[in-house]
Every structure is written in structure tokens, then in C-alpha cells.
Short mmCIF file of C-alpha atoms in Angstrom, two decimals:
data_model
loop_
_atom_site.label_atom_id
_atom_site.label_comp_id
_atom_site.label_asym_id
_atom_site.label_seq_id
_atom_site.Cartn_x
_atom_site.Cartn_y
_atom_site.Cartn_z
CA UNK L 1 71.25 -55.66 -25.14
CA UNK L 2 73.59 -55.85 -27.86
CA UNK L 3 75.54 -59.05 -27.41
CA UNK L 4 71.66 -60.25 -27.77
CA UNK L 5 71.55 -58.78 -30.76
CA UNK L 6 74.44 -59.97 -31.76
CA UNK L 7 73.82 -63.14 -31.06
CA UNK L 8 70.32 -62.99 -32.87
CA UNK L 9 71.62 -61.95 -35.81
CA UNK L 10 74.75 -64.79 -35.27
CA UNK L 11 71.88 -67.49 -35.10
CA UNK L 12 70.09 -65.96 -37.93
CA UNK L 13 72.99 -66.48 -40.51
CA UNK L 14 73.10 -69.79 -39.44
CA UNK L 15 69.65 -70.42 -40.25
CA UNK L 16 70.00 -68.67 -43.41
CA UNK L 17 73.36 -70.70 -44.37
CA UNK L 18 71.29 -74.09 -43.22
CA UNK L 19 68.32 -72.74 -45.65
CA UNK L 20 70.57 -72.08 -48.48
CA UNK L 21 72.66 -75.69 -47.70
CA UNK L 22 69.62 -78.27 -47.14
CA UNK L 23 69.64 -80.28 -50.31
CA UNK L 24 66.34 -80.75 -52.41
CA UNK L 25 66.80 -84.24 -53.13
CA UNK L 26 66.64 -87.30 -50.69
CA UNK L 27 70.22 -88.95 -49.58
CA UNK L 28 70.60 -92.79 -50.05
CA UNK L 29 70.19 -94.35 -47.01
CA UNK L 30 68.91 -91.06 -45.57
CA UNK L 31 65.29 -90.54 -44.51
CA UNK L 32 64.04 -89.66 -47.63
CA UNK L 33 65.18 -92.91 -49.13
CA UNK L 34 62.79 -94.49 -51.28
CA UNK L 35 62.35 -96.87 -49.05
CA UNK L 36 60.08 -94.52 -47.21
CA UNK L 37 57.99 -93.50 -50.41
CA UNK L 38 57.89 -90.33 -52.38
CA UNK L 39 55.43 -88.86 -50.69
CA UNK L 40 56.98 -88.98 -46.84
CA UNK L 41 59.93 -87.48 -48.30
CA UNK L 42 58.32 -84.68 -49.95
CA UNK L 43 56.70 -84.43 -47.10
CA UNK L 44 59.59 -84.75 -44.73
CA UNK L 45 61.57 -82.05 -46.67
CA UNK L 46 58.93 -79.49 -47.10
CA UNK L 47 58.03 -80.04 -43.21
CA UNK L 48 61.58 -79.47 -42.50
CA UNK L 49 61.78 -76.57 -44.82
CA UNK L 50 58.54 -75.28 -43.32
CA UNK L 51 60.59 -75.42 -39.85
CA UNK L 52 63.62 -73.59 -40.50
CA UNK L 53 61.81 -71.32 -42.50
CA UNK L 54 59.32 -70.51 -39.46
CA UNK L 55 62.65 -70.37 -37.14
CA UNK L 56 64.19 -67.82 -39.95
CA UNK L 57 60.86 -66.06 -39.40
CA UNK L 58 61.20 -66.14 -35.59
CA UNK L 59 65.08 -65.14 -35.32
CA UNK L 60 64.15 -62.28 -37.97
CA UNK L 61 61.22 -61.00 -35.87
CA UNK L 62 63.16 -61.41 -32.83
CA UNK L 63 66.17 -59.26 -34.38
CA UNK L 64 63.60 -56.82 -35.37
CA UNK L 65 62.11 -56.23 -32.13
CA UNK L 66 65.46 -55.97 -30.51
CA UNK L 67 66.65 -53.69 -33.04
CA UNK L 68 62.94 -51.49 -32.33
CA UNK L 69 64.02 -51.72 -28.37
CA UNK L 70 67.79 -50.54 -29.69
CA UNK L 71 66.54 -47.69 -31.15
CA UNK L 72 64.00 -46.95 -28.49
CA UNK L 73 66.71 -46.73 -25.92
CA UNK L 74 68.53 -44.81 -27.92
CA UNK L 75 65.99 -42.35 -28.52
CA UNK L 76 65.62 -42.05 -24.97
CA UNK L 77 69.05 -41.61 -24.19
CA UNK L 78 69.06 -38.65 -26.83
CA UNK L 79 66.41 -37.17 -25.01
CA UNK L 80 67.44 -37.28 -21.15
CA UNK L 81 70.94 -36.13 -22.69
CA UNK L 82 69.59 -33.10 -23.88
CA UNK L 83 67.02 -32.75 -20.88
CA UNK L 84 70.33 -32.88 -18.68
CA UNK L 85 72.10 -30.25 -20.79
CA UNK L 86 69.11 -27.63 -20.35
CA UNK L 87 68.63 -28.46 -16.58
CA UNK L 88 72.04 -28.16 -16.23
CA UNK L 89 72.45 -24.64 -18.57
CA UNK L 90 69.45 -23.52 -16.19
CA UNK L 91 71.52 -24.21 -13.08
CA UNK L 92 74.46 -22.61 -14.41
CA UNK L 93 71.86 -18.89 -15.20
CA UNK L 94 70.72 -19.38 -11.18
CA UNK L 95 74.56 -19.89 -10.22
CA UNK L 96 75.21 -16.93 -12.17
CA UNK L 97 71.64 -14.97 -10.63
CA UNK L 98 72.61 -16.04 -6.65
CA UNK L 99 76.54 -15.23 -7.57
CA UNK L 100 75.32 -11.80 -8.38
CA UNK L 101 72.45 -11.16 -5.43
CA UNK L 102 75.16 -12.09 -2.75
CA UNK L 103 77.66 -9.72 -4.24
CA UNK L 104 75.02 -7.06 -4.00
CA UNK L 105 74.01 -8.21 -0.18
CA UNK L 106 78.00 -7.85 0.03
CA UNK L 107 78.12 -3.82 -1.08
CA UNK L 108 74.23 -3.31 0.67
CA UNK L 109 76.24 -4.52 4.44
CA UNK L 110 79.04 -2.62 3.54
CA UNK L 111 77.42 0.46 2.62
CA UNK L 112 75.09 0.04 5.82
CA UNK L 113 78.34 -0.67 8.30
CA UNK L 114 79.45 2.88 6.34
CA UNK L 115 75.94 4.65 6.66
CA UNK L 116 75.83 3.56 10.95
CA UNK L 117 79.37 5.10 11.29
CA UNK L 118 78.36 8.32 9.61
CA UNK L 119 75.01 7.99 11.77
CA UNK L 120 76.80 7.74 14.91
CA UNK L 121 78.94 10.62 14.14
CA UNK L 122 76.44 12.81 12.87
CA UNK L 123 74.36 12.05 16.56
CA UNK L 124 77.34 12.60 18.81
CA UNK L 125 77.74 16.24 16.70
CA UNK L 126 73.96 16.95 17.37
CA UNK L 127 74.90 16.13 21.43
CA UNK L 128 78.10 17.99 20.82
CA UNK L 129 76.40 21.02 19.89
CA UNK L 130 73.04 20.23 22.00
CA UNK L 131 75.85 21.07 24.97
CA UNK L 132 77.38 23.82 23.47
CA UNK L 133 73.73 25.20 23.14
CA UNK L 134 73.29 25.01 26.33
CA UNK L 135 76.41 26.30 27.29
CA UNK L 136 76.12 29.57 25.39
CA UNK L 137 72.20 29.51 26.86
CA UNK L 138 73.63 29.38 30.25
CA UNK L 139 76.36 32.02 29.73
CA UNK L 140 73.64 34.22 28.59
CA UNK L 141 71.21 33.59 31.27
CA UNK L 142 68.95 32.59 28.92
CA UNK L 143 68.14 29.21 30.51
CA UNK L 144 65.84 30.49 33.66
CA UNK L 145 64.36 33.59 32.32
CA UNK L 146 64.43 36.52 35.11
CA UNK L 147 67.64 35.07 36.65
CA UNK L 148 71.10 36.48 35.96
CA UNK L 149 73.49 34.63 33.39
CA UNK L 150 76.88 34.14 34.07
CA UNK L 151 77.65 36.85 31.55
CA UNK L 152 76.09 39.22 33.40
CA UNK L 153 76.80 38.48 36.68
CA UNK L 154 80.24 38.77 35.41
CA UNK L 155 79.62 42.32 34.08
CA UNK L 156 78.30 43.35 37.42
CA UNK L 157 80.94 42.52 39.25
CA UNK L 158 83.28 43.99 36.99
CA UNK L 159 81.03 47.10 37.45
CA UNK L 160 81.96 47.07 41.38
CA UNK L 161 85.48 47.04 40.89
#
């Protein structure tokens, strides 16, 4: 796009310089001789004038859309640059958000992996003493009402000795 440019505006001094250099008076010999009559040199010379100034006209109007489609594109450039940085600022927050939710998943397993170990030990106490309950139910014959414990039948026979 800009070597175009470039090369508009290249071809536009030239038209300018062969503007500026284009004599106003016919060359002997040339075709605005007098030979040719006043009036198809005048006319000659403003047709060719008429030319390059319509080219000038051209090249400038081509330069000016190219410079319009320049600054378009640069416009547009400005504006997915900045989209980019927000979308990219956004995805840096959620980095941040997901960093911190997996750290928390992290101390919720590790607290749960704690919490089943104290479970576990807290249920084999409740067996632990479940037994011993019914241990100390069983010394005291307290298990099958109307039969002797072992506590007493121990007392009896201590009783016969």
C-alpha cells in the first residue's frame, strides 16, 4: 500500500514538474509552427494543457484516496490493537480467577482427605467403645435380663469357697 503511494505521489511530481516546464509558446519546426495556423496551436497547447492538467487531477485524486485507505487501515489497526489489549487484560483477570479457584479445590481435598481420617477414627472409637459397652454389659449380666452376669456368678462361687 505504500510503495503505491509512493509511487503516486512519484508520478504526481512529475506531472507537476511537466506542468510547470511545458512552454507557452510554439517551437520552430515543432507542431505549433505557424505552418499549422494560430489557432491549431492554441488549440494544440491548451488541449495538451487540458490533458496533463486532467492527469494532475487524476494522480491527485488517486493519492487522495490512497492516502483515505492509509488512514482507514490505520484506524483499524488502532482499534483491533486496543481490542487485543482488553481481550487479552480480560484473559489475564480469568487466569488470575481459575489460578485462585484451583488453589481453593487444592485446600477443600486436603481438608476433606484430613476430615475422612478424623471420621474414620472417630467411628472405630464409637466400635471401640460399642465393645467395651458390651463388655461391661456382659460382666454385669445386664445383657439377658434374669440371667446371671459373669460378675455375679463370680461372687457366688467365691461365696462357696
Amino acid at each position: 500500500m505504500m510503495s503505491k503511494l509512493r509511487k503516486y505521489r512519484k508520478d504526481l511530481g512529475k506531472l507537476h514538474q511537466e506542468v510547470r516546464s511545458t512552454p507557452l509558446t510554439a517551437t520552430p519546426g515543432g507542431p505549433g509552427d505557424m505552418k499549422f495556423g494560430t489557432y491549431t496551436v492554441k488549440n494544440e497547447h491548451r488541449n495538451r494543457l487540458q490533458s496533463q492538467r486532467a492527469l494532475l487531477l487524476q494522480g491527485t485524486e488517486i493519492l487522495n484516496r490512497a492516502t483515505q485507505s492509509v488512514e482507514r487501515s490505520h484506524r483499524i489497526a488502532t482499534e483491533t490493537d486496543q481490542t487485543g489489549s482488553e481481550i487479552t487484560e480480560e484473559l489475564r483477570e480469568q487466569e488470575d480467577q481459575l489460578e485462585r479457584t484451583k488453589n481453593r479445590l487444592v485446600n477443600t481435598s486436603e481438608n476433606l482427605s484430613k476430615n475422612r481420617k478424623i471420621l474414620r477414627s472417630m467411628s472405630r472409637k464409637v466400635t471401640d467403645n460399642q465393645q467395651a459397652a458390651a463388655f461391661y454389659h456382659h460382666l454385669i449380666g445386664a445383657s439377658y435380663p434374669g440371667r446371671p452376669g459373669l460378675l455375679q456368678m463370680l461372687s457366688q462361687a467365691l461365696k462357696l469357697l
